[in-house]
């Protein structure tokens, strides 16, 4: 009797209460008392945010300030000491062109450093659980041994590409995406992590990065050429020693520019090659599309001709940021109720699958992370981005060993860092079971040791022999540079 | 459970439509890195919606995303213009991609209002899930009296 009476009012509100707006506003008075937080404040990656979420950078920004200081000081000295003479003797167009280049360099540098490189937001708990279920079904989960690494294969333009599962972000990475261990994010079309700009270089800021190194090449050559001109012209008139006395800054500028030119111009050349063949630094270093891997191996993303590849990389549409830094943290969608008999078991299985998700993930995590994280982290050293503007014989940027040891409290990983590209199999001795809430590392709260206490650059990371001849020389040149 | 507790829990339930399940439509990478979603009809939706209808929705979504990422004269023009103005032009106008994203948001809203909500389903805009999945929330079917 009671049952029937209550059932009727329930029937009339079957579906009318579904809010068709995707973001549910906070309605009940209780929720209004919680102060609204912006999404960047709750961001799980290892990034720093400034200006209330408008600016996004990596955690280590020391080298970025060094880059900035070098550019500002060298250009400043040029404008102060060399330009007056040059504008009077040759033409006032020199400081004007120099000024335009300088502004362009700074603009592109800031744009590269401060923008979101294309970070993929981590999976929501529901998504992660759903994926876990699918993987278990596919593998036929057995509890005895460590499950095999999770991959999915997809055929793109005739090439078989493997999609890897990211244990930190709990997603299958899209093709060309990679997980940056320094920033602890998956980044789309990951190129490399550049400490000199203090950020990852990925899909959204690659063109700015390229414009930066290209314009910096021009600026460096420009300053170098005109400082030499200035010194020569002045020496004709006043003698060489007097010139050095009058304009000591010129010597500093020449030295800085001389060392910069080789590395920056080399880097620009390398990236021009990458753009024209539509490859990322990551793919190039791994030799993913190298013909040496197999006869039928080719790049499925290339558009076929150089012009289209360049246009696509530099002038293509700019995708928006997926992480919505300045949005407000919303409450979750309506909580699933505990089901009574017969109703779909979504609510009850959710918590179970969370725990199930945490356990096998942590077991096999080291295997994938050591491989994936190795490359993005190391690329910044052995890769083209090192060697630029060496000072006092210390060219190696500080970051080397990926901060895996800080990630999810996996301390035993620290010993395995230096072993290069080999896969590591866990001994099964460090099953640290974290609850799902703990697993993604909260920003700024990692129990990391000093980030500068890392081992220095690996030798022999580069394998120039595996690259094809066109850029072998530039790669070899850069390897030599990085060991300067 | 006492009568008061039971009516109280029913009132709670009435306040929020209960989620029975969530289905995730994954990305389809067979055409590369362009944003496309799989059109395969998930089995959980068989009882709720027509297969053709659903596939039509996903196909339209895919077309809209393809339009956003299209390489062509207009996108190149926008890119070059932006480069020349040192990207300051985006302070005043929004990019082509953002314009299409707005269109997509409107489309999803429309689809939800007209087709999905009456059937107890809800589509979530993929942009809120980082363009990884189309999340379809299946709400409990109360008409069965449970």
Coordinates of C-alpha atoms in Angstrom, one line a residue:
Chain A
X1 CA 0.0 0.0 0.0
X2 CA 2.6 2.4 1.1
X3 CA 4.8 1.3 -1.8
X4 CA 2.2 2.2 -4.4
X5 CA 1.5 5.6 -2.9
X6 CA 5.2 6.6 -3.1
X7 CA 5.8 5.1 -6.5
X8 CA 3.5 7.6 -8.2
X9 CA 5.3 10.8 -7.4
X10 CA 8.5 9.1 -8.4
X11 CA 7.2 8.3 -11.8
X12 CA 6.4 11.9 -12.8
X13 CA 10.0 12.9 -12.2
X14 CA 11.6 10.1 -14.1
X15 CA 13.8 12.0 -16.5
X16 CA 12.8 15.6 -16.1
X17 CA 15.5 16.2 -13.5
X18 CA 18.4 15.5 -15.8
X19 CA 20.2 18.7 -16.4
X20 CA 21.1 19.0 -20.0
X21 CA 23.7 21.5 -19.4
X22 CA 27.1 19.9 -19.2
X23 CA 28.4 21.8 -16.2
X24 CA 26.1 21.6 -13.2
X25 CA 26.0 24.8 -11.2
X26 CA 26.4 24.5 -7.5
X27 CA 22.8 24.8 -6.2
X28 CA 22.5 23.7 -2.6
X29 CA 23.4 26.2 0.1
X30 CA 25.9 23.8 1.7
X31 CA 28.1 23.9 -1.4
X32 CA 28.1 27.7 -1.6
X33 CA 30.0 27.9 1.6
X34 CA 33.1 26.2 0.1
X35 CA 35.3 28.8 -1.5
X36 CA 35.6 28.3 -5.3
X37 CA 38.9 27.0 -6.4
X38 CA 40.3 27.4 -9.9
X39 CA 41.3 24.2 -11.7
X40 CA 45.0 25.2 -11.9
X41 CA 45.1 25.1 -8.1
X42 CA 44.0 21.5 -8.2
X43 CA 46.2 20.5 -11.2
X44 CA 47.8 17.1 -10.6
X45 CA 50.9 17.7 -12.8
X46 CA 54.2 19.1 -11.7
X47 CA 53.7 22.6 -13.2
X48 CA 54.0 26.1 -11.8
X49 CA 51.2 28.6 -12.5
X50 CA 51.4 32.4 -12.4
X51 CA 48.9 35.2 -12.9
X52 CA 46.0 33.2 -11.6
X53 CA 46.5 30.4 -14.0
X54 CA 47.2 32.4 -17.1
X55 CA 50.9 31.4 -17.2
X56 CA 52.0 27.8 -17.1
X57 CA 55.6 26.6 -16.8
X58 CA 57.6 23.6 -15.7
X59 CA 58.8 23.3 -12.2
X60 CA 62.5 24.0 -12.9
X61 CA 62.6 27.5 -14.3
X62 CA 66.2 28.5 -13.4
X63 CA 67.6 27.9 -16.8
X64 CA 64.8 29.9 -18.4
X65 CA 65.9 32.9 -16.4
X66 CA 69.4 32.3 -17.6
X67 CA 68.3 32.3 -21.2
X68 CA 66.4 35.5 -20.6
X69 CA 69.3 37.2 -18.9
X70 CA 71.7 36.2 -21.7
X71 CA 69.4 37.5 -24.4
X72 CA 68.7 40.8 -22.5
X73 CA 72.2 41.5 -21.5
X74 CA 73.8 40.7 -24.9
X75 CA 71.1 42.7 -26.8
X76 CA 71.3 45.5 -24.2
X77 CA 75.0 45.8 -24.6
X78 CA 74.6 45.8 -28.4
X79 CA 72.1 48.6 -28.3
X80 CA 74.1 50.6 -25.8
X81 CA 77.6 50.3 -27.1
X82 CA 77.6 49.3 -30.7
X83 CA 74.5 50.8 -32.1
X84 CA 75.4 54.5 -31.7
X85 CA 78.5 54.1 -33.7
X86 CA 76.9 51.8 -36.3
X87 CA 73.9 54.0 -36.8
X88 CA 76.0 57.0 -37.4
X89 CA 78.6 55.4 -39.6
X90 CA 76.5 53.0 -41.6
X91 CA 72.7 53.4 -41.2
X92 CA 70.2 53.9 -38.5
X93 CA 68.3 51.0 -39.9
X94 CA 70.6 48.7 -37.9
X95 CA 69.2 49.3 -34.5
X96 CA 65.7 49.3 -35.9
X97 CA 66.1 45.9 -37.4
X98 CA 67.9 44.7 -34.3
X99 CA 65.1 46.0 -32.2
X100 CA 62.4 44.3 -34.3
X101 CA 64.3 41.0 -34.1
X102 CA 64.8 41.4 -30.3
X103 CA 61.1 42.0 -29.7
X104 CA 60.2 39.0 -31.9
X105 CA 62.6 36.8 -30.0
X106 CA 61.3 37.8 -26.6
X107 CA 57.7 37.5 -27.8
X108 CA 58.1 34.0 -29.1
X109 CA 60.2 33.0 -26.0
X110 CA 57.4 34.1 -23.7
X111 CA 54.8 32.5 -25.8
X112 CA 56.7 29.2 -25.8
X113 CA 57.5 29.3 -22.1
X114 CA 54.2 30.4 -20.8
X115 CA 51.6 28.5 -22.8
X116 CA 50.2 25.1 -22.3
X117 CA 52.2 22.7 -24.6
X118 CA 49.2 20.5 -25.2
X119 CA 48.8 18.7 -21.8
X120 CA 46.3 15.9 -21.8
X121 CA 44.1 16.0 -18.7
X122 CA 44.1 12.9 -16.6
X123 CA 41.2 10.5 -16.9
X124 CA 38.3 10.8 -14.5
X125 CA 37.8 7.9 -12.1
X126 CA 34.9 6.6 -14.2
X127 CA 37.0 6.5 -17.4
X128 CA 39.9 4.9 -15.7
X129 CA 37.7 2.2 -14.2
X130 CA 36.0 1.6 -17.6
X131 CA 39.4 1.2 -19.3
X132 CA 40.6 -1.1 -16.6
X133 CA 37.6 -3.3 -17.1
X134 CA 38.2 -3.4 -20.9
X135 CA 41.9 -4.3 -20.4
X136 CA 41.0 -7.0 -17.9
X137 CA 38.5 -8.5 -20.3
X138 CA 41.1 -8.4 -23.1
X139 CA 43.9 -9.9 -21.1
X140 CA 41.9 -12.5 -19.3
X141 CA 43.2 -11.2 -16.0
X142 CA 45.2 -13.7 -14.0
X143 CA 46.1 -12.8 -10.4
X144 CA 49.3 -14.8 -10.3
X145 CA 51.8 -12.9 -12.3
X146 CA 52.3 -9.4 -13.4
X147 CA 50.0 -8.5 -16.3
X148 CA 51.7 -7.7 -19.6
X149 CA 52.3 -4.1 -20.5
X150 CA 49.1 -2.5 -21.8
X151 CA 49.2 -1.6 -25.5
X152 CA 46.7 -1.1 -28.2
X153 CA 47.5 -1.4 -31.8
X154 CA 46.0 0.9 -34.4
X155 CA 46.7 1.1 -38.1
X156 CA 47.3 4.6 -39.3
X157 CA 47.7 5.2 -43.0
X158 CA 49.0 1.7 -43.4
X159 CA 51.4 1.7 -40.5
X160 CA 50.8 -0.2 -37.3
X161 CA 51.2 2.2 -34.4
X162 CA 51.2 1.0 -30.8
X163 CA 49.3 3.1 -28.3
X164 CA 50.7 2.8 -24.8
X165 CA 48.8 3.0 -21.6
X166 CA 50.0 5.7 -19.3
X167 CA 49.8 4.6 -15.7
X168 CA 50.0 8.1 -14.2
X169 CA 47.3 9.6 -16.4
X170 CA 45.3 6.4 -16.7
X171 CA 44.7 6.8 -20.4
X172 CA 45.8 5.2 -23.6
X173 CA 48.1 7.8 -25.0
X174 CA 47.1 9.1 -28.4
X175 CA 49.6 8.6 -31.2
X176 CA 52.6 10.9 -30.9
X177 CA 51.8 11.8 -27.3
X178 CA 54.3 11.1 -24.6
X179 CA 54.5 11.4 -20.9
X180 CA 57.0 14.0 -19.7
X181 CA 58.4 12.8 -16.4
X182 CA 59.7 16.3 -15.5
X183 CA 56.3 17.8 -15.7
X184 CA 54.4 14.6 -14.9
X185 CA 52.0 15.2 -17.7
X186 CA 51.1 13.5 -21.0
X187 CA 51.7 16.0 -23.8
X188 CA 50.2 15.7 -27.2
X189 CA 52.6 15.6 -30.1
X190 CA 55.4 15.6 -27.6
X191 CA 58.6 17.0 -29.0
X192 CA 60.9 17.4 -26.0
X193 CA 61.2 19.1 -22.6
X194 CA 63.3 22.2 -23.1
X195 CA 64.9 23.5 -19.9
X196 CA 66.1 26.6 -21.7
X197 CA 62.5 27.7 -22.2
X198 CA 61.4 26.2 -18.9
X199 CA 58.5 24.2 -20.5
X200 CA 57.7 21.1 -22.6
X201 CA 57.5 21.6 -26.3
X202 CA 54.4 20.0 -27.7
X203 CA 51.5 20.4 -30.1
X204 CA 50.4 23.8 -29.0
X205 CA 53.7 25.6 -28.6
X206 CA 56.0 23.9 -31.2
X207 CA 55.5 26.7 -33.7
X208 CA 56.4 29.3 -31.2
X209 CA 59.5 27.3 -30.2
X210 CA 60.5 27.1 -33.8
X211 CA 60.0 30.8 -34.4
X212 CA 62.0 31.5 -31.2
X213 CA 65.0 29.5 -32.3
X214 CA 64.8 30.8 -35.9
X215 CA 64.6 34.4 -34.8
X216 CA 67.2 33.9 -32.2
X217 CA 69.5 32.5 -34.9
X218 CA 69.0 35.6 -37.0
X219 CA 69.5 37.9 -33.9
X220 CA 72.7 36.1 -32.9
X221 CA 74.1 36.3 -36.4
X222 CA 73.0 39.9 -36.7
X223 CA 74.6 41.0 -33.5
X224 CA 77.8 38.9 -34.2
X225 CA 78.2 40.4 -37.7
X226 CA 77.6 44.0 -36.7
X227 CA 79.8 43.9 -33.6
X228 CA 82.6 42.6 -35.7
X229 CA 81.9 45.3 -38.2
X230 CA 81.9 47.9 -35.4
X231 CA 85.2 46.6 -34.0
X232 CA 86.9 46.6 -37.5
X233 CA 85.7 50.0 -38.4
X234 CA 86.7 51.5 -35.2
X235 CA 90.1 49.8 -35.3
X236 CA 90.8 51.4 -38.6
X237 CA 90.3 54.8 -37.1
X238 CA 91.6 54.4 -33.5
X239 CA 93.6 51.3 -33.4
X240 CA 92.6 47.9 -32.1
X241 CA 93.6 48.3 -28.5
X242 CA 91.9 51.6 -28.2
X243 CA 88.8 50.1 -29.6
X244 CA 88.8 47.3 -27.0
X245 CA 89.2 50.0 -24.3
X246 CA 86.4 52.1 -25.6
X247 CA 84.0 49.3 -26.1
X248 CA 84.8 46.3 -23.9
X249 CA 81.3 45.0 -24.1
X250 CA 81.9 44.1 -27.7
X251 CA 84.3 41.4 -26.7
X252 CA 81.7 39.8 -24.4
X253 CA 79.1 40.0 -27.1
X254 CA 81.4 38.4 -29.7
X255 CA 82.2 35.5 -27.3
X256 CA 78.6 34.9 -26.4
X257 CA 77.4 35.1 -30.0
X258 CA 80.2 33.0 -31.3
X259 CA 79.3 30.0 -29.1
X260 CA 75.6 30.6 -29.5
X261 CA 75.6 30.7 -33.3
X262 CA 76.8 27.1 -33.7
X263 CA 74.3 25.6 -31.4
X264 CA 71.3 27.8 -32.2
X265 CA 71.7 27.7 -35.9
X266 CA 72.3 23.9 -35.7
X267 CA 69.2 23.5 -33.7
X268 CA 67.2 25.6 -36.2
X269 CA 68.5 23.5 -39.0
X270 CA 67.6 20.3 -37.2
X271 CA 64.1 21.5 -36.4
X272 CA 63.6 22.7 -40.0
X273 CA 64.4 19.2 -41.1
X274 CA 61.9 17.8 -38.5
X275 CA 59.1 20.1 -39.6
X276 CA 59.6 19.4 -43.3
X277 CA 59.4 15.6 -42.6
X278 CA 56.6 16.0 -39.9
X279 CA 58.5 14.2 -37.2
X280 CA 59.0 15.1 -33.5
X281 CA 62.4 15.1 -31.8
X282 CA 61.1 12.1 -29.8
X283 CA 60.3 10.1 -32.9
X284 CA 63.5 11.1 -34.6
X285 CA 65.7 10.0 -31.7
X286 CA 63.9 6.7 -31.4
X287 CA 64.1 6.2 -35.1
X288 CA 60.4 5.4 -35.2
X289 CA 60.0 6.1 -38.9
X290 CA 63.6 5.4 -40.0
X291 CA 63.9 3.2 -43.1
X292 CA 66.6 1.3 -41.2
X293 CA 63.9 -0.3 -39.0
X294 CA 62.4 -2.1 -41.9
X295 CA 61.6 -1.9 -45.5
X296 CA 58.0 -0.8 -45.2
X297 CA 58.6 1.7 -42.5
X298 CA 57.5 5.2 -43.3
X299 CA 56.1 8.2 -41.4
X300 CA 52.3 7.9 -41.6
X301 CA 51.7 11.5 -40.5
X302 CA 53.7 13.1 -43.2
X303 CA 51.5 14.8 -45.8
X304 CA 53.9 13.8 -48.6
X305 CA 55.4 17.0 -49.6
X306 CA 57.7 19.5 -47.6
X307 CA 55.5 22.5 -48.3
X308 CA 52.4 21.0 -46.8
X309 CA 54.3 19.6 -43.8
X310 CA 55.7 23.1 -43.1
X311 CA 52.4 24.8 -43.5
X312 CA 50.7 22.3 -41.3
X313 CA 53.2 22.7 -38.5
X314 CA 53.5 26.4 -38.6
X315 CA 50.3 27.8 -40.0
X316 CA 47.8 25.1 -39.1
X317 CA 44.9 25.7 -36.7
X318 CA 45.9 26.2 -33.1
X319 CA 44.1 23.8 -30.9
X320 CA 42.8 25.2 -27.6
X321 CA 44.1 24.2 -24.2
X322 CA 42.4 21.0 -22.9
X323 CA 43.1 21.7 -19.3
X324 CA 41.0 24.8 -18.7
X325 CA 43.3 26.3 -16.1
X326 CA 41.2 29.2 -15.1
X327 CA 37.9 27.4 -14.9
X328 CA 36.4 26.7 -11.5
X329 CA 36.5 23.3 -9.9
X330 CA 33.0 21.8 -10.3
X331 CA 31.4 19.2 -8.0
X332 CA 31.1 15.8 -9.6
X333 CA 27.9 14.6 -11.4
X334 CA 25.2 13.1 -9.1
X335 CA 26.6 10.4 -6.9
X336 CA 25.5 6.9 -7.9
X337 CA 23.2 5.4 -5.2
X338 CA 23.9 2.1 -3.7
X339 CA 21.8 -0.2 -5.8
X340 CA 19.2 -2.6 -4.5
X341 CA 18.6 -5.9 -6.1
X342 CA 18.6 -6.1 -9.9
X343 CA 19.8 -2.6 -10.8
X344 CA 23.0 -2.3 -12.7
X345 CA 26.0 -2.7 -10.4
X346 CA 27.7 0.5 -11.4
X347 CA 27.9 2.1 -8.0
X348 CA 29.1 -0.9 -6.1
X349 CA 31.7 -1.9 -8.5
X350 CA 33.2 1.5 -8.8
X351 CA 35.1 1.4 -5.6
X352 CA 36.2 -2.1 -6.1
X353 CA 37.5 -1.4 -9.6
X354 CA 39.4 1.6 -8.1
X355 CA 41.3 -0.7 -5.9
X356 CA 41.7 -3.2 -8.6
X357 CA 43.0 -0.4 -10.8
X358 CA 45.5 0.7 -8.2
X359 CA 47.1 -2.6 -7.5
X360 CA 48.1 -4.0 -10.9
X361 CA 49.0 -0.5 -12.1
X362 CA 51.5 0.0 -9.5
X363 CA 53.0 -3.4 -10.1
X364 CA 53.8 -2.9 -13.7
X365 CA 54.3 0.9 -13.6
X366 CA 58.1 0.9 -13.4
X367 CA 58.5 -0.9 -16.7
X368 CA 56.7 1.6 -18.8
X369 CA 57.8 4.7 -17.0
X370 CA 61.4 3.9 -17.2
X371 CA 61.2 3.6 -20.9
X372 CA 58.9 6.5 -21.7
X373 CA 60.1 8.9 -19.1
X374 CA 63.7 8.3 -20.0
X375 CA 63.5 9.8 -23.4
X376 CA 61.7 13.0 -22.7
X377 CA 63.9 13.6 -19.7
X378 CA 67.1 12.8 -21.4
X379 CA 66.3 14.3 -24.7
X380 CA 66.8 17.7 -23.2
X381 CA 70.4 16.8 -22.5
X382 CA 71.8 14.7 -25.2
X383 CA 69.3 16.2 -27.6
X384 CA 69.6 19.3 -29.7
X385 CA 68.5 21.7 -26.9
X386 CA 71.7 21.3 -24.9
X387 CA 74.9 22.9 -25.9
X388 CA 73.3 26.2 -26.5
X389 CA 75.1 29.2 -24.9
X390 CA 77.6 27.3 -22.8
X391 CA 79.2 29.3 -20.2
X392 CA 82.4 28.5 -18.4
X393 CA 82.6 25.0 -19.7
X394 CA 79.4 23.8 -18.1
X395 CA 77.0 23.2 -20.9
X396 CA 74.8 20.5 -19.3
X397 CA 71.5 21.8 -18.1
X398 CA 70.7 20.7 -14.6
X399 CA 67.8 18.3 -15.3
X400 CA 68.7 14.8 -16.1
X401 CA 67.4 12.0 -14.2
X402 CA 63.6 12.0 -14.5
X403 CA 62.0 12.5 -11.1
X404 CA 60.5 9.1 -11.1
X405 CA 61.7 8.5 -7.6
X406 CA 59.3 11.2 -6.5
X407 CA 56.4 9.9 -8.4
X408 CA 53.9 7.8 -6.4
X409 CA 56.5 7.0 -3.7
X410 CA 58.3 4.5 -5.9
X411 CA 61.6 4.8 -4.2
X412 CA 63.3 1.7 -5.6
X413 CA 63.2 3.2 -9.0
X414 CA 66.0 5.6 -8.1
X415 CA 68.6 3.0 -8.6
X416 CA 67.4 2.0 -12.0
X417 CA 67.7 5.5 -13.7
X418 CA 71.1 5.2 -15.2
X419 CA 70.5 2.1 -17.1
X420 CA 69.4 3.6 -20.4
X421 CA 66.8 2.2 -22.7
X422 CA 66.5 -1.3 -21.3
X423 CA 63.3 -2.4 -19.8
X424 CA 63.4 -3.1 -16.2
X425 CA 61.4 -5.8 -14.6
X426 CA 60.3 -5.3 -11.0
X427 CA 61.4 -7.8 -8.4
X428 CA 57.9 -7.6 -7.0
X429 CA 59.4 -6.3 -3.8
X430 CA 58.0 -2.9 -3.6
X431 CA 54.2 -3.2 -3.8
X432 CA 53.2 0.1 -2.3
X433 CA 49.5 0.2 -2.5
X434 CA 48.2 3.7 -2.6
X435 CA 44.6 4.6 -2.5
X436 CA 43.4 6.1 -5.7
X437 CA 43.2 9.5 -4.2
X438 CA 46.8 9.5 -3.3
X439 CA 48.1 8.1 -6.6
X440 CA 48.2 11.3 -8.7
X441 CA 50.8 13.5 -7.1
X442 CA 49.4 16.7 -5.7
X443 CA 51.1 19.8 -7.0
X444 CA 54.1 21.0 -5.1
X445 CA 53.8 18.5 -2.4
X446 CA 56.1 15.7 -3.7
X447 CA 58.6 14.3 -1.2
X448 CA 61.4 14.9 -3.7
X449 CA 65.0 15.3 -2.8
X450 CA 66.9 18.2 -4.2
X451 CA 66.1 18.3 -7.9
X452 CA 69.7 19.3 -8.7
X453 CA 71.2 16.2 -7.2
X454 CA 71.0 14.2 -10.3
X455 CA 73.6 12.3 -12.2
X456 CA 75.0 14.1 -15.2
X457 CA 74.5 13.4 -18.8
X458 CA 74.6 10.0 -20.2
X459 CA 77.2 9.3 -22.7
X460 CA 76.4 7.5 -25.9
X461 CA 72.7 8.2 -25.6
X462 CA 72.7 9.3 -29.2
X463 CA 73.0 6.7 -31.8
X464 CA 73.8 8.7 -34.9
X465 CA 74.3 5.6 -36.9
X466 CA 70.7 4.7 -36.8
X467 CA 69.6 8.0 -38.3
X468 CA 69.5 8.5 -42.1
X469 CA 72.2 10.5 -43.7
X470 CA 70.5 13.8 -44.2
X471 CA 70.5 14.8 -40.7
X472 CA 73.3 12.6 -39.4
X473 CA 75.8 15.4 -39.8
X474 CA 73.7 17.9 -37.9
X475 CA 73.1 15.3 -35.2
X476 CA 76.8 14.5 -34.9
X477 CA 77.6 18.1 -34.8
X478 CA 75.2 18.6 -32.0
X479 CA 76.6 15.6 -30.1
X480 CA 80.0 17.1 -30.3
X481 CA 78.6 20.4 -29.1
X482 CA 77.0 18.9 -26.1
X483 CA 80.2 17.5 -25.0
X484 CA 82.0 20.8 -25.3
Chain B
X1 CA 14.7 0.3 8.2
X2 CA 12.0 2.5 9.8
X3 CA 9.4 4.4 7.8
X4 CA 11.0 7.7 8.4
X5 CA 14.4 6.5 7.1
X6 CA 12.8 5.0 4.0
X7 CA 10.9 8.1 3.0
X8 CA 14.0 10.2 3.7
X9 CA 16.1 8.1 1.4
X10 CA 13.4 8.2 -1.3
X11 CA 13.4 11.9 -1.0
X12 CA 17.1 12.0 -1.5
X13 CA 16.8 9.8 -4.5
X14 CA 14.1 12.0 -6.0
X15 CA 16.4 15.1 -5.7
X16 CA 19.0 13.6 -8.0
X17 CA 18.5 11.4 -11.0
X18 CA 20.5 8.3 -10.3
X19 CA 23.2 7.2 -12.6
X20 CA 23.0 3.6 -13.7
X21 CA 26.0 3.4 -15.9
X22 CA 28.4 5.4 -18.0
X23 CA 29.5 4.4 -21.5
X24 CA 32.7 5.9 -23.0
X25 CA 33.1 6.3 -26.7
X26 CA 36.8 6.2 -27.4
X27 CA 38.8 8.0 -30.0
X28 CA 39.3 6.6 -33.4
X29 CA 42.9 7.0 -34.5
X30 CA 42.8 5.3 -37.9
X31 CA 43.1 8.6 -39.6
X32 CA 46.0 9.8 -37.5
X33 CA 45.9 12.3 -34.8
X34 CA 42.7 14.2 -36.0
X35 CA 39.9 14.2 -33.4
X36 CA 37.5 11.5 -34.4
X37 CA 35.3 9.2 -32.3
X38 CA 34.5 5.6 -32.9
X39 CA 31.1 5.1 -34.4
X40 CA 30.7 1.6 -33.1
X41 CA 27.4 1.3 -31.3
X42 CA 27.9 0.3 -27.6
X43 CA 25.8 -2.6 -26.5
X44 CA 24.7 -0.9 -23.3
X45 CA 22.7 1.6 -25.3
X46 CA 20.8 -1.0 -27.3
X47 CA 17.8 -0.8 -25.1
X48 CA 17.7 2.9 -24.9
X49 CA 18.3 4.4 -28.3
X50 CA 18.2 3.7 -32.0
X51 CA 21.5 2.6 -33.5
X52 CA 21.1 4.9 -36.5
X53 CA 20.3 7.9 -34.4
X54 CA 23.4 7.4 -32.3
X55 CA 25.7 6.8 -35.2
X56 CA 24.4 9.9 -36.8
X57 CA 25.2 12.0 -33.7
X58 CA 28.8 10.7 -33.6
X59 CA 29.2 11.2 -37.3
X60 CA 28.1 14.8 -37.1
X61 CA 30.5 15.3 -34.2
X62 CA 33.3 13.9 -36.2
X63 CA 32.5 16.1 -39.1
X64 CA 32.5 19.2 -36.9
X65 CA 35.9 18.3 -35.4
X66 CA 37.3 17.7 -38.9
X67 CA 36.1 21.1 -39.8
X68 CA 37.9 22.6 -36.8
X69 CA 41.2 21.0 -37.7
X70 CA 41.0 21.4 -41.5
X71 CA 44.1 22.6 -43.2
X72 CA 43.1 25.0 -45.9
X73 CA 43.3 28.5 -47.3
X74 CA 41.4 30.1 -44.4
X75 CA 43.4 28.4 -41.7
X76 CA 46.7 29.2 -43.3
X77 CA 45.6 32.8 -43.7
X78 CA 44.7 33.0 -40.0
X79 CA 48.0 31.4 -39.0
X80 CA 50.1 33.8 -41.1
X81 CA 48.1 36.8 -40.0
X82 CA 48.5 35.7 -36.4
X83 CA 52.3 35.3 -36.9
X84 CA 52.6 38.7 -38.4
X85 CA 50.8 40.4 -35.5
X86 CA 52.9 38.4 -33.1
X87 CA 49.8 36.5 -32.0
X88 CA 48.3 39.5 -30.4
X89 CA 45.4 39.3 -32.7
X90 CA 44.0 36.5 -30.6
X91 CA 43.5 38.9 -27.8
X92 CA 40.6 40.4 -29.7
X93 CA 39.3 37.5 -31.8
X94 CA 38.9 33.9 -31.2
X95 CA 40.6 31.2 -33.3
X96 CA 38.7 29.1 -35.9
X97 CA 39.0 26.1 -33.7
X98 CA 37.3 27.9 -30.8
X99 CA 34.5 29.0 -33.0
X100 CA 33.8 25.4 -34.0
X101 CA 34.0 24.2 -30.4
X102 CA 31.2 26.6 -29.6
X103 CA 29.2 25.2 -32.5
X104 CA 29.9 21.7 -31.1
X105 CA 28.8 22.7 -27.6
X106 CA 25.5 24.0 -29.1
X107 CA 25.0 20.8 -31.1
X108 CA 25.5 18.6 -28.1
X109 CA 23.1 20.7 -26.0
X110 CA 20.6 20.4 -28.8
X111 CA 21.0 16.7 -29.1
X112 CA 20.6 16.2 -25.4
X113 CA 17.5 18.3 -25.2
X114 CA 15.8 16.7 -28.2
X115 CA 16.9 13.1 -28.3
X116 CA 18.9 11.9 -25.4
X117 CA 17.3 13.4 -22.3
X118 CA 13.9 12.0 -23.1
X119 CA 15.5 8.6 -23.2
X120 CA 17.3 8.9 -20.0
X121 CA 20.7 9.5 -21.5
X122 CA 23.1 12.4 -21.3
X123 CA 26.0 13.3 -23.6
X124 CA 29.0 15.1 -22.1
X125 CA 30.9 17.5 -24.4
X126 CA 34.2 15.8 -25.2
X127 CA 36.1 19.0 -24.5
X128 CA 35.3 18.5 -20.8
X129 CA 37.1 15.2 -20.9
X130 CA 40.1 16.5 -22.8
X131 CA 38.8 15.3 -26.2
X132 CA 39.5 11.7 -25.1
X133 CA 36.0 10.3 -24.9
X134 CA 32.4 11.0 -25.5
X135 CA 30.8 10.2 -22.1
X136 CA 27.3 8.9 -22.3
X137 CA 25.6 8.8 -18.9
X138 CA 22.8 6.3 -18.6
X139 CA 20.2 7.3 -16.0
X140 CA 18.2 4.8 -14.1
X141 CA 14.9 3.8 -15.7
X142 CA 12.4 4.6 -12.9
X143 CA 9.5 3.8 -15.1
X144 CA 10.1 0.1 -14.2
X145 CA 9.3 1.0 -10.7
X146 CA 12.5 0.1 -9.0

